[in-house]
Tab-separated table of C-alpha atoms in Angstrom:
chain	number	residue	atom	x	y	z
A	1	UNK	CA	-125.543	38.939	-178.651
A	2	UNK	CA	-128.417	36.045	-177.529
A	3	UNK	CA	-128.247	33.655	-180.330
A	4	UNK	CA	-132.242	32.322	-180.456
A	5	UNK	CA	-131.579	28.946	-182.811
A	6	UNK	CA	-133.489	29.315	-186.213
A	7	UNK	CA	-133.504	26.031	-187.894
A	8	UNK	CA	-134.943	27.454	-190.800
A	9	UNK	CA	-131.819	29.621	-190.700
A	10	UNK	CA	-129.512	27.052	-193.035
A	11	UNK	CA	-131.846	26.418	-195.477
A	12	UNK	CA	-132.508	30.379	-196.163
A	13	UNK	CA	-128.764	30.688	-196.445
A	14	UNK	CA	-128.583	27.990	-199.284
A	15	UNK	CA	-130.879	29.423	-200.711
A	16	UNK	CA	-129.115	32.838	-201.167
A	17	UNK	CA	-126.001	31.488	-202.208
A	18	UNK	CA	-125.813	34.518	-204.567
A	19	UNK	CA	-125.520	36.430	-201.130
A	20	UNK	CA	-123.611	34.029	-198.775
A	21	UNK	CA	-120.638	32.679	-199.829
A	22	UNK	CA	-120.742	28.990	-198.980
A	23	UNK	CA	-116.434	28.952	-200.248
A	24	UNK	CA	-115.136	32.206	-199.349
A	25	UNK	CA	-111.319	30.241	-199.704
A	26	UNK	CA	-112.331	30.461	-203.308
A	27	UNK	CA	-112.527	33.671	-203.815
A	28	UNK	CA	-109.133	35.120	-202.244
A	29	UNK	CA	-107.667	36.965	-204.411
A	30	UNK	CA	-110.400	37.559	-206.773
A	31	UNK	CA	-113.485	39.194	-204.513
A	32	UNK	CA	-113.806	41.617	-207.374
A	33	UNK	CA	-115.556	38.849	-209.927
A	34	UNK	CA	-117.861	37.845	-207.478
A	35	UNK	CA	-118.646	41.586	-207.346
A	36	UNK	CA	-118.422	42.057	-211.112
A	37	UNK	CA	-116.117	44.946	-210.519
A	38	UNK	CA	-112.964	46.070	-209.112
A	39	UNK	CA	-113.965	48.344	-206.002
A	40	UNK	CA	-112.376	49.043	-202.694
A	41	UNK	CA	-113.181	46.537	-200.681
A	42	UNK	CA	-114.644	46.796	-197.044
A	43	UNK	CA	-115.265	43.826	-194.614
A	44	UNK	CA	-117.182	44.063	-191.582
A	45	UNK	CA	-115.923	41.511	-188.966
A	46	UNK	CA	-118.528	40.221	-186.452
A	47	UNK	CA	-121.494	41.449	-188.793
A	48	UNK	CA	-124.371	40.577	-186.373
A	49	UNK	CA	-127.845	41.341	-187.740
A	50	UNK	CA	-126.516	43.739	-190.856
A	51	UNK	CA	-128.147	46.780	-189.774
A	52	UNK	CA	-124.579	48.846	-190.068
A	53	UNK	CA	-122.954	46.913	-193.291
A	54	UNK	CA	-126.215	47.472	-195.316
A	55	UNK	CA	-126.733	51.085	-194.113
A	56	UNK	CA	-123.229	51.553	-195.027
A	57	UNK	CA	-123.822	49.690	-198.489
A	58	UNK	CA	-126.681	51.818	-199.231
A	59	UNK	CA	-124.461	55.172	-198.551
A	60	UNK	CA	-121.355	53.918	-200.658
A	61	UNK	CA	-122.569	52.232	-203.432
A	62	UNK	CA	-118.917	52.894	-204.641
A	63	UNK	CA	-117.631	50.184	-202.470
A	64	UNK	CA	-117.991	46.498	-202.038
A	65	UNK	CA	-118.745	44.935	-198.574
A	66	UNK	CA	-118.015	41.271	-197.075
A	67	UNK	CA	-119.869	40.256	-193.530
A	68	UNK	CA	-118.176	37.855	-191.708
A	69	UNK	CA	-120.253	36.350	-188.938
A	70	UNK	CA	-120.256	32.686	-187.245
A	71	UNK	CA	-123.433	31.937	-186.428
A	72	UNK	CA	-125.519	31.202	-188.587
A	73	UNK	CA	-129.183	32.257	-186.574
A	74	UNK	CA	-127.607	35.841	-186.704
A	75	UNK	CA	-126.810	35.979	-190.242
A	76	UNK	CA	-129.315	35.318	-191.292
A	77	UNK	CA	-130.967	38.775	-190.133
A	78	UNK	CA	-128.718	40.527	-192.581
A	79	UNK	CA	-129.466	38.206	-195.076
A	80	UNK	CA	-132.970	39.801	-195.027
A	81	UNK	CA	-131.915	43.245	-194.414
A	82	UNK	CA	-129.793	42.805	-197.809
A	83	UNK	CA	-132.695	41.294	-199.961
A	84	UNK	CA	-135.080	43.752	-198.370
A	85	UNK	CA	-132.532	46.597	-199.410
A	86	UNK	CA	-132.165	45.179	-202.652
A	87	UNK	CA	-128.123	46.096	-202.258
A	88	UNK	CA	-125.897	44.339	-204.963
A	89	UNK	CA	-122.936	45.847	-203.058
A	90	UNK	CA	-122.928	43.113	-199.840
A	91	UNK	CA	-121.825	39.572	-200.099
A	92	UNK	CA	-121.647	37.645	-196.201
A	93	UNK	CA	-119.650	34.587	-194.995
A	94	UNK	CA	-120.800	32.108	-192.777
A	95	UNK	CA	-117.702	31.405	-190.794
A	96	UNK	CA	-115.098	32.526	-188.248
A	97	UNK	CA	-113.062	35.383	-188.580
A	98	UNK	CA	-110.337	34.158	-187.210
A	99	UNK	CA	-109.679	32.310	-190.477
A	100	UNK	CA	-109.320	36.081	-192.432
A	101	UNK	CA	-106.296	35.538	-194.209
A	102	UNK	CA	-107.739	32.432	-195.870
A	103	UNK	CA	-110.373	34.381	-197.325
A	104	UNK	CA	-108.393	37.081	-198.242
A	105	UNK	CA	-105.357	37.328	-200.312
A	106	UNK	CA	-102.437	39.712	-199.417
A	107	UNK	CA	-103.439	43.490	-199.412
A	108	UNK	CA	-106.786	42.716	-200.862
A	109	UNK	CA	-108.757	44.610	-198.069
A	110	UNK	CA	-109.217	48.693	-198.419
A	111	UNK	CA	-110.867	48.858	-194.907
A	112	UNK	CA	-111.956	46.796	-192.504
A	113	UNK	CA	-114.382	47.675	-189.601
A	114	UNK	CA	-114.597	45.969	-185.911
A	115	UNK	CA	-118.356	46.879	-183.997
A	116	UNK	CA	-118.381	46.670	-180.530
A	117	UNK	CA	-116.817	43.201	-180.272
A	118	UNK	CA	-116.960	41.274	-177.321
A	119	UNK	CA	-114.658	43.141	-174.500
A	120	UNK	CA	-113.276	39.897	-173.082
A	121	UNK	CA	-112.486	41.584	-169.837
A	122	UNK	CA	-110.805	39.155	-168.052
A	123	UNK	CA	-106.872	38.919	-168.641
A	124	UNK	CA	-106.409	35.274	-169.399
A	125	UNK	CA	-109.193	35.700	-172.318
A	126	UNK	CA	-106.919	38.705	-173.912
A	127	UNK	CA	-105.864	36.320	-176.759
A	128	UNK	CA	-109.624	36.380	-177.897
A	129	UNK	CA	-110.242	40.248	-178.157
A	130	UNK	CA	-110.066	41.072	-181.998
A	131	UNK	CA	-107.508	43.870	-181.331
A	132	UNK	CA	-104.561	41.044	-179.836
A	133	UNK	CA	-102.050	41.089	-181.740
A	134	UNK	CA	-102.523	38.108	-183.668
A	135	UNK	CA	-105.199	39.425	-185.057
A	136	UNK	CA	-103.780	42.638	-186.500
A	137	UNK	CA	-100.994	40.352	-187.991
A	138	UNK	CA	-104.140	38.823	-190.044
A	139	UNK	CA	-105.544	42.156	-190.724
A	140	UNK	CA	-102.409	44.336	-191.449
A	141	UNK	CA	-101.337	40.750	-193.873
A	142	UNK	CA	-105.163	41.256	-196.301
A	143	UNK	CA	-105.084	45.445	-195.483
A	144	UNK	CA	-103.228	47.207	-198.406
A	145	UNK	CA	-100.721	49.930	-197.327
A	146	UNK	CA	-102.260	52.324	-195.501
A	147	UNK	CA	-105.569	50.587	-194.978
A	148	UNK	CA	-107.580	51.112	-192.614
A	149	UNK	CA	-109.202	49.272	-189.499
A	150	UNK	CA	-112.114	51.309	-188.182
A	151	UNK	CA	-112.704	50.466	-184.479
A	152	UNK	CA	-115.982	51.296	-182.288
A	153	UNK	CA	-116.910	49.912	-179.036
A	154	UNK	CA	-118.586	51.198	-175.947
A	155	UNK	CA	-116.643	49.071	-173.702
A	156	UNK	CA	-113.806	51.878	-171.679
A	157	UNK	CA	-111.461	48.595	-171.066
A	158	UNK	CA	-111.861	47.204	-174.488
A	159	UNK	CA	-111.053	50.550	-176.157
A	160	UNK	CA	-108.055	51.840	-173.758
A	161	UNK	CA	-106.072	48.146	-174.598
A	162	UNK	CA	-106.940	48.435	-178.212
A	163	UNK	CA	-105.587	51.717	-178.606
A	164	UNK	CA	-101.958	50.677	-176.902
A	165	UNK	CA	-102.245	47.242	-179.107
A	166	UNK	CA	-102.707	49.193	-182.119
A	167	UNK	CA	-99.715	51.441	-180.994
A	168	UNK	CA	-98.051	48.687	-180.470
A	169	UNK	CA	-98.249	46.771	-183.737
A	170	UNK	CA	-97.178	49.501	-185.372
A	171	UNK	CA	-100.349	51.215	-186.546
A	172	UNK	CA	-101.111	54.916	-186.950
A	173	UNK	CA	-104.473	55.860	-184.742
A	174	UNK	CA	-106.527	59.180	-186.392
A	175	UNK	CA	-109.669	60.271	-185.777
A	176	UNK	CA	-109.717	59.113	-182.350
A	177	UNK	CA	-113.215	59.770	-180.827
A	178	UNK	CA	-114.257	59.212	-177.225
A	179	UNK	CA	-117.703	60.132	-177.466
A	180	UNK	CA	-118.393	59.431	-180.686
A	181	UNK	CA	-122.332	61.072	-180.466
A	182	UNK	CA	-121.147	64.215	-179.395
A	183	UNK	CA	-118.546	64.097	-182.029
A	184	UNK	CA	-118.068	65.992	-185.345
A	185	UNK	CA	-118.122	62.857	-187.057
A	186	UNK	CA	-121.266	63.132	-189.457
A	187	UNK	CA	-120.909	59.736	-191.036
A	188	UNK	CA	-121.423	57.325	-188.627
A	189	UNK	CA	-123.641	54.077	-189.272
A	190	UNK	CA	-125.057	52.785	-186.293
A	191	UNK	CA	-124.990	49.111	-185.684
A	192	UNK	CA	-128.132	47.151	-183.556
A	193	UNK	CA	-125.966	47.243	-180.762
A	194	UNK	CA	-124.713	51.123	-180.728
A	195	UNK	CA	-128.639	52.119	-180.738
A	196	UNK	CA	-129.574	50.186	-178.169
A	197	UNK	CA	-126.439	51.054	-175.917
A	198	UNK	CA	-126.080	54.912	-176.656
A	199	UNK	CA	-129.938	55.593	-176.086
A	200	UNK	CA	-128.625	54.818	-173.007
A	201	UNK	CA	-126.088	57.675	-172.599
A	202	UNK	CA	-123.336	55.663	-172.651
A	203	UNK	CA	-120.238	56.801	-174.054
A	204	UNK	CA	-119.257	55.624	-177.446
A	205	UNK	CA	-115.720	54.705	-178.296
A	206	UNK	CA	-114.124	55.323	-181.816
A	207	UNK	CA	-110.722	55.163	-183.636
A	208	UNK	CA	-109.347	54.507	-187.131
A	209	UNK	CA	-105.803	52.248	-187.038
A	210	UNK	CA	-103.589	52.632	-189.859
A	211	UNK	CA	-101.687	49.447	-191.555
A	212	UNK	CA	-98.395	50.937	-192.287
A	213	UNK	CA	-96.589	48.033	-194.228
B	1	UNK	CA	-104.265	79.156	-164.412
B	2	UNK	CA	-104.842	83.191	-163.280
B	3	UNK	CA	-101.380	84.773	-162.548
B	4	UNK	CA	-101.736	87.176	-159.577
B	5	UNK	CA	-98.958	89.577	-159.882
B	6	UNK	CA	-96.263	88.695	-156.716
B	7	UNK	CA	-93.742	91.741	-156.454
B	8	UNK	CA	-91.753	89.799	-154.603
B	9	UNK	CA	-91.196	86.692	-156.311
B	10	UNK	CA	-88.462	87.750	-158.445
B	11	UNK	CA	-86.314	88.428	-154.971
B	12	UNK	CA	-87.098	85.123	-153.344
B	13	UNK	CA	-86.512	82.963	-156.573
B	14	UNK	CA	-83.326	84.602	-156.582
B	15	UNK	CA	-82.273	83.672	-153.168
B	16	UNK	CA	-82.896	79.960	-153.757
B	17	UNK	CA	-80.368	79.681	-156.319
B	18	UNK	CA	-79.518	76.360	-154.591
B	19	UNK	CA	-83.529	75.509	-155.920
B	20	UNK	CA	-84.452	78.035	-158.764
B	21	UNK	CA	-81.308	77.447	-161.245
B	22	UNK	CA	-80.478	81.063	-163.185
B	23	UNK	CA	-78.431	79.366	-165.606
B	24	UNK	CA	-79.760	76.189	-166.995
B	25	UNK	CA	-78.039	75.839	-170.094
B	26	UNK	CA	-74.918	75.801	-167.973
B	27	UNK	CA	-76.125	72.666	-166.565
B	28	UNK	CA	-77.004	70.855	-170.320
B	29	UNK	CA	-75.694	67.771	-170.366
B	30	UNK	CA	-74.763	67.774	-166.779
B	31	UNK	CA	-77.412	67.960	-164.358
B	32	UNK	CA	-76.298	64.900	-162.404
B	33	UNK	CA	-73.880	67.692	-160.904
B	34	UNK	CA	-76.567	69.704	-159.554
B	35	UNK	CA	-78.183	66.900	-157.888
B	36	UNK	CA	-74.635	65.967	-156.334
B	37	UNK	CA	-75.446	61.821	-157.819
B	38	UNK	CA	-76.486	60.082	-160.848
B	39	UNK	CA	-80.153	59.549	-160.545
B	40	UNK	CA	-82.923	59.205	-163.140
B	41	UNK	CA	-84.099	62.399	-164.212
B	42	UNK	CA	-87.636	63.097	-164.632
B	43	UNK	CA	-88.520	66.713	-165.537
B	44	UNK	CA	-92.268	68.131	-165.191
B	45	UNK	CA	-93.466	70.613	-168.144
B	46	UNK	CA	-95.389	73.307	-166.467
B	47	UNK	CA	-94.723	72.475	-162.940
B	48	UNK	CA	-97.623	75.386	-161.893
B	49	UNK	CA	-97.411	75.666	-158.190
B	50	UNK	CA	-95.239	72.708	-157.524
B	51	UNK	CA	-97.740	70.179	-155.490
B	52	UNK	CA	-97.415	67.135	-158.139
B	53	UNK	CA	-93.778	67.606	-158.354
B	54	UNK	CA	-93.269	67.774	-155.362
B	55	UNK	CA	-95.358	65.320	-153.963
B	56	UNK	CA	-93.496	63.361	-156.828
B	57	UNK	CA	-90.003	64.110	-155.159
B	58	UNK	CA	-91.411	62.821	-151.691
B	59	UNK	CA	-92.655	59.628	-153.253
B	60	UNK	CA	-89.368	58.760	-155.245
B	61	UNK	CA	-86.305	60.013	-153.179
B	62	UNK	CA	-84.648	57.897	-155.779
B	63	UNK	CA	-84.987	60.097	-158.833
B	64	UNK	CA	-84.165	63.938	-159.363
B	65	UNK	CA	-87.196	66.042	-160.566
B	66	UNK	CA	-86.844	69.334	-162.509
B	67	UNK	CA	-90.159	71.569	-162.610
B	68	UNK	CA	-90.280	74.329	-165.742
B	69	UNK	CA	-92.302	76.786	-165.066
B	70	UNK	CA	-92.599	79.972	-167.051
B	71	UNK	CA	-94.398	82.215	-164.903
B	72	UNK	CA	-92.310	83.360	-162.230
B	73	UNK	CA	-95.561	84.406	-159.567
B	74	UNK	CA	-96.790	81.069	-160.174
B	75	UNK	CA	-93.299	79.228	-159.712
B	76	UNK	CA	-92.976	80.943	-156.790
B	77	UNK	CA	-95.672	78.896	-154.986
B	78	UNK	CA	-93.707	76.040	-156.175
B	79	UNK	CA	-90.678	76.621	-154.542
B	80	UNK	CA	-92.062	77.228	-151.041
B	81	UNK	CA	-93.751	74.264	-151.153
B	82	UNK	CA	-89.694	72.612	-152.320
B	83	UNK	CA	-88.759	74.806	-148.861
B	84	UNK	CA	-91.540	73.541	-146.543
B	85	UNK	CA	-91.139	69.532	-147.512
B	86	UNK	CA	-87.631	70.669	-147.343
B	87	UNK	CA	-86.995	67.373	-150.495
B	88	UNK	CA	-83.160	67.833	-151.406
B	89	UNK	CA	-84.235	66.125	-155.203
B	90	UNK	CA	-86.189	68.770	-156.714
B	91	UNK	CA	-84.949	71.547	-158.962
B	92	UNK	CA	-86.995	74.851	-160.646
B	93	UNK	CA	-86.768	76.361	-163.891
B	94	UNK	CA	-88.395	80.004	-164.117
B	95	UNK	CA	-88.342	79.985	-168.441
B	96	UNK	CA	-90.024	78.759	-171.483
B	97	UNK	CA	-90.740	75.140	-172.208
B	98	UNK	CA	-90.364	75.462	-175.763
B	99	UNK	CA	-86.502	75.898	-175.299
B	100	UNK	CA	-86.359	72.226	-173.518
B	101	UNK	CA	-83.652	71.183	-176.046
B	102	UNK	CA	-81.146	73.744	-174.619
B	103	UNK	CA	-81.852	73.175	-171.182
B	104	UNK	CA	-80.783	69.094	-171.632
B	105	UNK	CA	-78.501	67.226	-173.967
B	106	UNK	CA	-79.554	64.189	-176.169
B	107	UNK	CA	-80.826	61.806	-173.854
B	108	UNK	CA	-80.344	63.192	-170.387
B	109	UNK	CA	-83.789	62.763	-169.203
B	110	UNK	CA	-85.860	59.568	-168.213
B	111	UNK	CA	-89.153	61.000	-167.814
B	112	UNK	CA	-91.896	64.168	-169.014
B	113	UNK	CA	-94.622	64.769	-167.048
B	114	UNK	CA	-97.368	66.929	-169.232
B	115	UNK	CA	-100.012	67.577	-166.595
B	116	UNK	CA	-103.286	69.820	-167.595
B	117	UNK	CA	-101.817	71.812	-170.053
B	118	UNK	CA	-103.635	74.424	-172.210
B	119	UNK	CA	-105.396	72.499	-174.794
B	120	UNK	CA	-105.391	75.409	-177.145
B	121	UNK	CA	-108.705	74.120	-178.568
B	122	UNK	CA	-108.734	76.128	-182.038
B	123	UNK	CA	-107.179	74.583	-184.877
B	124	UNK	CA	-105.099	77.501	-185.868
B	125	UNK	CA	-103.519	77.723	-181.932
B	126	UNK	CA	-102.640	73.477	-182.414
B	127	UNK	CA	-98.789	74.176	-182.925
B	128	UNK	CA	-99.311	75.418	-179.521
B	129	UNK	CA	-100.458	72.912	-177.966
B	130	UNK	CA	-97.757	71.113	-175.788
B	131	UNK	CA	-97.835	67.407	-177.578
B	132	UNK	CA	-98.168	69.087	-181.028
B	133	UNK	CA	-95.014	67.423	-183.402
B	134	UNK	CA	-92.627	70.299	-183.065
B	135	UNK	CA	-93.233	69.646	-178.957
B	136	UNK	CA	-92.652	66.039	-179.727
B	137	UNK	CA	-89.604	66.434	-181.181
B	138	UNK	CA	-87.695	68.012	-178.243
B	139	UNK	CA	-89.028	65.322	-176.153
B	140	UNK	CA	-87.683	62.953	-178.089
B	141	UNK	CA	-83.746	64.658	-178.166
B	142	UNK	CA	-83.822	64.553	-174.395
B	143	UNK	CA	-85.360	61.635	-173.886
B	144	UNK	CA	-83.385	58.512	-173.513
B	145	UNK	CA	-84.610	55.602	-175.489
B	146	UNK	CA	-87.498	53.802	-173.995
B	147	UNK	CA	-88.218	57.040	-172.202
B	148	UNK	CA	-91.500	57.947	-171.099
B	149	UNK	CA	-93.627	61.004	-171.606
B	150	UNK	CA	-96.226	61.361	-168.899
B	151	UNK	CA	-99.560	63.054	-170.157
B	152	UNK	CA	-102.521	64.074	-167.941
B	153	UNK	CA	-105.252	66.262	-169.178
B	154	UNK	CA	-109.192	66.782	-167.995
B	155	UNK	CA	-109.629	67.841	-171.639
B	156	UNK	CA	-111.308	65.521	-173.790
B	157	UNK	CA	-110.409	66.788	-177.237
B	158	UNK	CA	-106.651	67.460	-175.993
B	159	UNK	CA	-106.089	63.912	-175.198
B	160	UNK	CA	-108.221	63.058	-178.712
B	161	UNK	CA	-105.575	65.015	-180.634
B	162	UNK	CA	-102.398	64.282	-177.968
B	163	UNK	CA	-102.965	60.028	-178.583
B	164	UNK	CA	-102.676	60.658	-182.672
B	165	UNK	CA	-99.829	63.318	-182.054
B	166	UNK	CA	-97.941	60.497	-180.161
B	167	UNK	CA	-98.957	58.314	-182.592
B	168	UNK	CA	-98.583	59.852	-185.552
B	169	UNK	CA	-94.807	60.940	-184.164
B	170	UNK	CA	-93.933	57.195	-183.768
B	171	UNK	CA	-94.061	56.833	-179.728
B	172	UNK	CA	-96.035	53.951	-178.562
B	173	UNK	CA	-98.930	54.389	-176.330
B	174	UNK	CA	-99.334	52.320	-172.972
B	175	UNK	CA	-101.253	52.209	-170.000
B	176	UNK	CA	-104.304	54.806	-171.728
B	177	UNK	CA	-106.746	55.469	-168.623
B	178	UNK	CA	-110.038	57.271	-170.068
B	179	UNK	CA	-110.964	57.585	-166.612
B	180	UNK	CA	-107.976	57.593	-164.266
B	181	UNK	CA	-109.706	58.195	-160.893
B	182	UNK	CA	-111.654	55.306	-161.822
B	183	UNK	CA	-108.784	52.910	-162.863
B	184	UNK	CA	-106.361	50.422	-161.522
B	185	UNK	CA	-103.624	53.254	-160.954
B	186	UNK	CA	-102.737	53.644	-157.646
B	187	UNK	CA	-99.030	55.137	-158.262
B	188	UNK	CA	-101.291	58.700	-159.218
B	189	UNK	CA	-100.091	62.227	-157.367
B	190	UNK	CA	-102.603	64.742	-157.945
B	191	UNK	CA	-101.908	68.404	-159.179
B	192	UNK	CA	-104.040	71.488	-158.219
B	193	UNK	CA	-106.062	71.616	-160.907
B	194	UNK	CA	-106.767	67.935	-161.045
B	195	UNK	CA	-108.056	67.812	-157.600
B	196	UNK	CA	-110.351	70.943	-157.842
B	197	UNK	CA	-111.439	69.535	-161.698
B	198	UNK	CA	-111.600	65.852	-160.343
B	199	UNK	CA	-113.916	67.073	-157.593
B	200	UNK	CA	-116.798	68.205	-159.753
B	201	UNK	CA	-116.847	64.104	-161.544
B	202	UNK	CA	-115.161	65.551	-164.479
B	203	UNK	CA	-112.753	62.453	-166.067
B	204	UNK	CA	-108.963	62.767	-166.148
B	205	UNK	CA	-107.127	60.574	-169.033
B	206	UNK	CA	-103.670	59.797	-168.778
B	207	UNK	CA	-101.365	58.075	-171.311
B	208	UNK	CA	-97.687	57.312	-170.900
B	209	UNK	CA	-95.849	57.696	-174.203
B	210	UNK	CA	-92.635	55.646	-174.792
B	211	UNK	CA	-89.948	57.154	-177.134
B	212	UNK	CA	-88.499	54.716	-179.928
B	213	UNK	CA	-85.165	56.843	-180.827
């Protein structure tokens, strides 16, 4: 995504501290008092502008949601989208999700959910995509048994080496979809990204990956 | 595939004998006696009229190949082409798949080529369907450990169902094509039915399956 610098972007953050999490290391363990409640809890990684975590907010107002996304010029979209929704269901963090399992204690997480993160096509960058293993070690470590990582992309690359790094890590793939739009699957939330893209006619990829420890 | 009724199959299957084995439960356990050496055996699931498996057998002189085939107009076609590339590694079985676990011992085999099968697309036919658990199971008796099932299909919602089957069964996925002619896979050998499907731009997935027993 084009990052266009906002440098009234920080100050709106502060602002909504209510919203954005300036310590999210503070909270491990104990999302559910920032949320008031004890709810399954969903995190988004690679939130983007909001569009899907707040439409998916507004749908399940029986679960809480946590946006992780770095910069700060994007995050500051779903900001807005949340006040303008008037959710009390979304909290975001401003920071890099490669840091997961400091924000989140052991099997904390119900689901988590990875939108059409960057492919990083080329081999020697394979250590970056967010389905290398390293990264389901973080995921499967804050995932409670049988939790759930729900996977969408539109890249064909991205999706084929996810599906055999899933496999083998050790999680169970269901509801594998390879064209998601002419799916059954009713309850899809689109992200920003999967409008533009699949207005297009281009394929979209889906699978859920289940943490087995 | 359409069967065309061939009165005279059942006399020329016969007279191979040396190609079309009568007996194959005799052979359980011992098909490296057939073959006349100890080679790695890969064995084709619905070998239709022969051209993969045999253009399989021309390609690898170093491994045996051993095409089931339960329709005996259809394995007919299969054996002439055996007789015309005159390939000294290629065997014929004129039964029914589902009885793969008396036709090899525990471990006898080194590879299972599924190519195109029937993707029995109604829920109530999926015990049918050739990568269905019950199917998965036999594969995994005569498979060796770290052997491979081979799985090739034009059908979109086959190869939806056949990755969870695998996965759900505990093999581990690798090298997943979603669109094989357009892939890095140069080792391909086409059957029939893939070349006449392929021809009209429709995608072919492949998957290679690796058994953890």
């Amino acid at each position: 995504m084009r990052v266009r610098h906002k440098p009234w972007a920080k100050s709106l953050l502060r602002q909504h501290s209510e919203i954005v999490i300036a310590s999210p290391k503070f909270y491990s363990g104990e999302w559910y008092e920032v949320f008031g409640r004890e709810a399954p809890l969903h995190v988004e990684i690679g939130t983007g502008k909001g569009q899907f975590i707040v439409g998916m907010a507004k749908k399940h107002p029986e679960f809480d949601f946590i946006g992780i996304e770095l910069h700060e010029s994007i995050i500051v979209s779903a900001l807005q989208k949340c006040l303008e929704a008037n959710v009390s269901n979304v909290r975001l963090i401003n920071a890099d999700a490669r840091r997961l399992t400091e924000y989140f204690a052991e099997d904390e997480v119900d689901e988590i959910y990875l939108n059409f993160c960057d492919p990083w096509p080329k081999h020697r960058h394979e250590k970056r995509r967010l389905t290398y293993s390293t990264f389901l070690a973080q995921y499967e470590y804050v995932l409670k048994n049988q939790g759930v990582v729900n996977f969408k992309t539109d890249n064909q690359g991205l999706f084929e080496y996810s599906l055999e790094s899933f496999s083998n890590y050790g999680f169970t793939l269901r509801n594998i979809s390879l064209d998601l739009h002419h799916s059954d699957f009713k309850e899809n939330v689109m992200t920003e990204y999967e409008e533009k893209f699949s207005s297009k006619g281009q394929r979209i990829y889906r699978c859920e990956a289940v943490c087995n420890d």
